[in-house]
PDB file of C-alpha atoms in Angstrom:
ATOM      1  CA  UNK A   1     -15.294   8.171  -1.769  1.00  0.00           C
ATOM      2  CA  UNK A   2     -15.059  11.985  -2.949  1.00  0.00           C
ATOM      3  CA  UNK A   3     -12.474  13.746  -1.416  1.00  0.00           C
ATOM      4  CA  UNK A   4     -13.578  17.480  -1.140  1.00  0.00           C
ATOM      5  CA  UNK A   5     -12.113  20.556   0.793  1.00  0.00           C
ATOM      6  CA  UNK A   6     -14.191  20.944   3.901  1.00  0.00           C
ATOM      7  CA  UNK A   7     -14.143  24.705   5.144  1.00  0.00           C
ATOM      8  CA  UNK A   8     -11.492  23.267   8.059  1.00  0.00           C
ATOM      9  CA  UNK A   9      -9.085  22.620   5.768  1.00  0.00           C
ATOM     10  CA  UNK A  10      -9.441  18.969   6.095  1.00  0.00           C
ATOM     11  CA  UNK A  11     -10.032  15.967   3.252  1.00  0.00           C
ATOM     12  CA  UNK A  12     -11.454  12.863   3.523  1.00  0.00           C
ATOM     13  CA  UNK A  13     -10.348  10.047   0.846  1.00  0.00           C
ATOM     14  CA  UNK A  14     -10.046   6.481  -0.009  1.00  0.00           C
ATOM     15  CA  UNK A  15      -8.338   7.232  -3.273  1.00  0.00           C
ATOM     16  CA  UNK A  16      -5.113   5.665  -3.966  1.00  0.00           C
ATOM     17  CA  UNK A  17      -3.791   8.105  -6.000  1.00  0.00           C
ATOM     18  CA  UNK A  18      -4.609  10.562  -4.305  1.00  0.00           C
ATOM     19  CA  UNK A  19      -3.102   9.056  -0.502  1.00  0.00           C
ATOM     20  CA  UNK A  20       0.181   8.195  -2.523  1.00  0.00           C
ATOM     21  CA  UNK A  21       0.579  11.520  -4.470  1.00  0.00           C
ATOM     22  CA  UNK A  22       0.163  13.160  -1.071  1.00  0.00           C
ATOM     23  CA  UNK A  23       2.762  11.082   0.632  1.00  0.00           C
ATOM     24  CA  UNK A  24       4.962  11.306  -1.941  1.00  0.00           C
ATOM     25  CA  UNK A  25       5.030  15.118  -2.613  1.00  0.00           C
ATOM     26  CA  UNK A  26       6.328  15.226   1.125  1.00  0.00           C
ATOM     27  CA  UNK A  27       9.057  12.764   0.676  1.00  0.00           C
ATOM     28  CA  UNK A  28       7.018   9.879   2.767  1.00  0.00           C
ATOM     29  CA  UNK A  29       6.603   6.468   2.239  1.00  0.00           C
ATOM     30  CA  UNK A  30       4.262   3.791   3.498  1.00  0.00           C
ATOM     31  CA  UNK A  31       4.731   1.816   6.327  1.00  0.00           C
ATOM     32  CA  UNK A  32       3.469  -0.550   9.182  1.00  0.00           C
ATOM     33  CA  UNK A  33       4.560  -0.352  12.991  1.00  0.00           C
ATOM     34  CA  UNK A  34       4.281  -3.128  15.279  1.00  0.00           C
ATOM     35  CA  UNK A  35       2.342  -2.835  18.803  1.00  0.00           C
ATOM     36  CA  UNK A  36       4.187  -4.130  21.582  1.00  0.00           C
ATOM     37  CA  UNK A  37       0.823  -3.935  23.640  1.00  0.00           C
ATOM     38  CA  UNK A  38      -0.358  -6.254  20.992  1.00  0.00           C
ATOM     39  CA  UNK A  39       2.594  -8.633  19.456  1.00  0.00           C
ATOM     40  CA  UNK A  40      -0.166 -11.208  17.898  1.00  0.00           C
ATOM     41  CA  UNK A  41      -2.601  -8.053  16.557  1.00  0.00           C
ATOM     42  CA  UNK A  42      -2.569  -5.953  13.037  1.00  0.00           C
ATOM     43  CA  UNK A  43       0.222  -3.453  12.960  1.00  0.00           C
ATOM     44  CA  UNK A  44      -0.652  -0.199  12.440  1.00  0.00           C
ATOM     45  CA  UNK A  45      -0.815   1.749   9.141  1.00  0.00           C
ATOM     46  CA  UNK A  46       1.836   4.443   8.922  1.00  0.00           C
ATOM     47  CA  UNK A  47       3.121   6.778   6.770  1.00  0.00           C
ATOM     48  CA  UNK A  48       6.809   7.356   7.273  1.00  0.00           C
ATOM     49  CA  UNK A  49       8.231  11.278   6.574  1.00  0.00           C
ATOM     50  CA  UNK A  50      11.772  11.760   6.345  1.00  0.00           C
ATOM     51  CA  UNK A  51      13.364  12.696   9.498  1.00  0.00           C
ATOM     52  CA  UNK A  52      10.599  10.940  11.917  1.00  0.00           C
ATOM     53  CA  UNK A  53      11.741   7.522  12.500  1.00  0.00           C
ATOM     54  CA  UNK A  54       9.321   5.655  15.297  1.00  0.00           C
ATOM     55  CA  UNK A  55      11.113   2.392  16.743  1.00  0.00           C
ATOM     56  CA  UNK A  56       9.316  -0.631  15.558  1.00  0.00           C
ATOM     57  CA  UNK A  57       8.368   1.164  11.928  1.00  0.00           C
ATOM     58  CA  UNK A  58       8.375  -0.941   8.696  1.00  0.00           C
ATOM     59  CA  UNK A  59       8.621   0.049   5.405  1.00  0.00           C
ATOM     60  CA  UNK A  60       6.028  -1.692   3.147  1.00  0.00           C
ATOM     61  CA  UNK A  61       4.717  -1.303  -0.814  1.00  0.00           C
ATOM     62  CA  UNK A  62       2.029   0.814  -1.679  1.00  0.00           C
ATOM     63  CA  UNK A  63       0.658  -2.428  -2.824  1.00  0.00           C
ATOM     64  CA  UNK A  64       0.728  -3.623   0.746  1.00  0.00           C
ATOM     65  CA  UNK A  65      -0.212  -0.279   2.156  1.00  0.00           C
ATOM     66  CA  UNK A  66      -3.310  -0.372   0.636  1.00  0.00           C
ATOM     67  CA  UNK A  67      -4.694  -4.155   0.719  1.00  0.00           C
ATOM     68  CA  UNK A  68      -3.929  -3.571   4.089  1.00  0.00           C
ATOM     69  CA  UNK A  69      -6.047   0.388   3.966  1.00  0.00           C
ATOM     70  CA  UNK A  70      -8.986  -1.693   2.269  1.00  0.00           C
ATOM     71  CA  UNK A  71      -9.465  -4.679   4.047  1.00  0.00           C
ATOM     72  CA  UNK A  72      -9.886  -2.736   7.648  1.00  0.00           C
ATOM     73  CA  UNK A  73     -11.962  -0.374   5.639  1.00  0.00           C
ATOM     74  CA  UNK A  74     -10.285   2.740   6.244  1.00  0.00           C
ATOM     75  CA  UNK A  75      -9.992   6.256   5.362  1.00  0.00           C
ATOM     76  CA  UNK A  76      -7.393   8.535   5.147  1.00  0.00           C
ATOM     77  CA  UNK A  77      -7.969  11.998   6.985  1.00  0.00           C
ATOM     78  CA  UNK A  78      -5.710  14.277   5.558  1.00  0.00           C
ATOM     79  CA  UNK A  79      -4.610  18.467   5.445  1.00  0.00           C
ATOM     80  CA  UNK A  80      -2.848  19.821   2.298  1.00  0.00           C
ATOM     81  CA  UNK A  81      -1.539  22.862   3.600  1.00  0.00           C
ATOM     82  CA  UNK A  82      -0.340  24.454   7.156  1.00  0.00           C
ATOM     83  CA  UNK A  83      -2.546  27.830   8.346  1.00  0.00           C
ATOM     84  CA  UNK A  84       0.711  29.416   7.094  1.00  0.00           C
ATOM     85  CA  UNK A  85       0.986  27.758   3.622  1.00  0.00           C
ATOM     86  CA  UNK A  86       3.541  25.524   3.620  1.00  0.00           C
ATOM     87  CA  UNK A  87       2.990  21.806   2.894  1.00  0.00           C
ATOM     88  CA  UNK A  88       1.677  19.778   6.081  1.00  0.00           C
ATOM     89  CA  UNK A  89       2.350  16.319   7.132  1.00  0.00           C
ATOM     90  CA  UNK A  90      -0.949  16.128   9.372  1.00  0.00           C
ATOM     91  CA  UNK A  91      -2.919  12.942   8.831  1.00  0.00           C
ATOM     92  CA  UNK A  92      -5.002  10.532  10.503  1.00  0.00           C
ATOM     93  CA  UNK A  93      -6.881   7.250   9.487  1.00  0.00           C
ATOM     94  CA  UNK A  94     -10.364   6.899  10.789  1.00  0.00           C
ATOM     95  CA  UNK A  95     -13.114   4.251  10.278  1.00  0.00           C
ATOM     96  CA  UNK A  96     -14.978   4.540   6.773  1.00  0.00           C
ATOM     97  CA  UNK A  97     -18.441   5.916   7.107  1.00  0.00           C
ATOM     98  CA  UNK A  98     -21.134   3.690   6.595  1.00  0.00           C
ATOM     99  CA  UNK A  99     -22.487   4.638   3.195  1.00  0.00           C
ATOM    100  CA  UNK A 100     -26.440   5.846   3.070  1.00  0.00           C
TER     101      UNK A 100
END
């Protein structure tokens, strides 16, 4: 999926490389968190920045991370940059879109 910058300021990807290098040039690693609500459900996709632990988080491998990003057919809603320039940690994972 091509991952280009939308006049918001937002991307839209299913790359690898490019969900890891983004993660990784702010110090955060992939993870998984487990539902409560849900004990027998998926857990969540997370990506875990330094400094924000959330009870119930998991680190996992990219390897992981990603079998796990592909097989619910995911995509990975990301901003490079704050409205002040600095690097920002906003992301979200949405639903693919169905291709045409």
């Amino acid at each position: 999926m091509p991952d280009p910058e939308p006049a918001d300021g937002y991307r839209v990807t299913t790359e690898p490389s490019v969900i890891r290098s983004w993660a990784e040039h702010r110090g955060a690693r992939p993870a998984v968190a487990s539902d409560p609500g849900r004990p027998d459900g998926p857990e969540p996709l997370r990506i875990n920045f330094p400094g924000y632990r959330e009870d119930g988080l998991r680190e996992v491998s990219w390897d992981e991370w990603f079998r796990l990003f592909d097989e619910r057919e995911l995509a990975f809603v990301f901003q490079e940059q704050t409205a002040e320039g600095g690097p920002s940690s906003f992301y979200r994972l949405d639903a693919r879109p169905a291709e045409p």
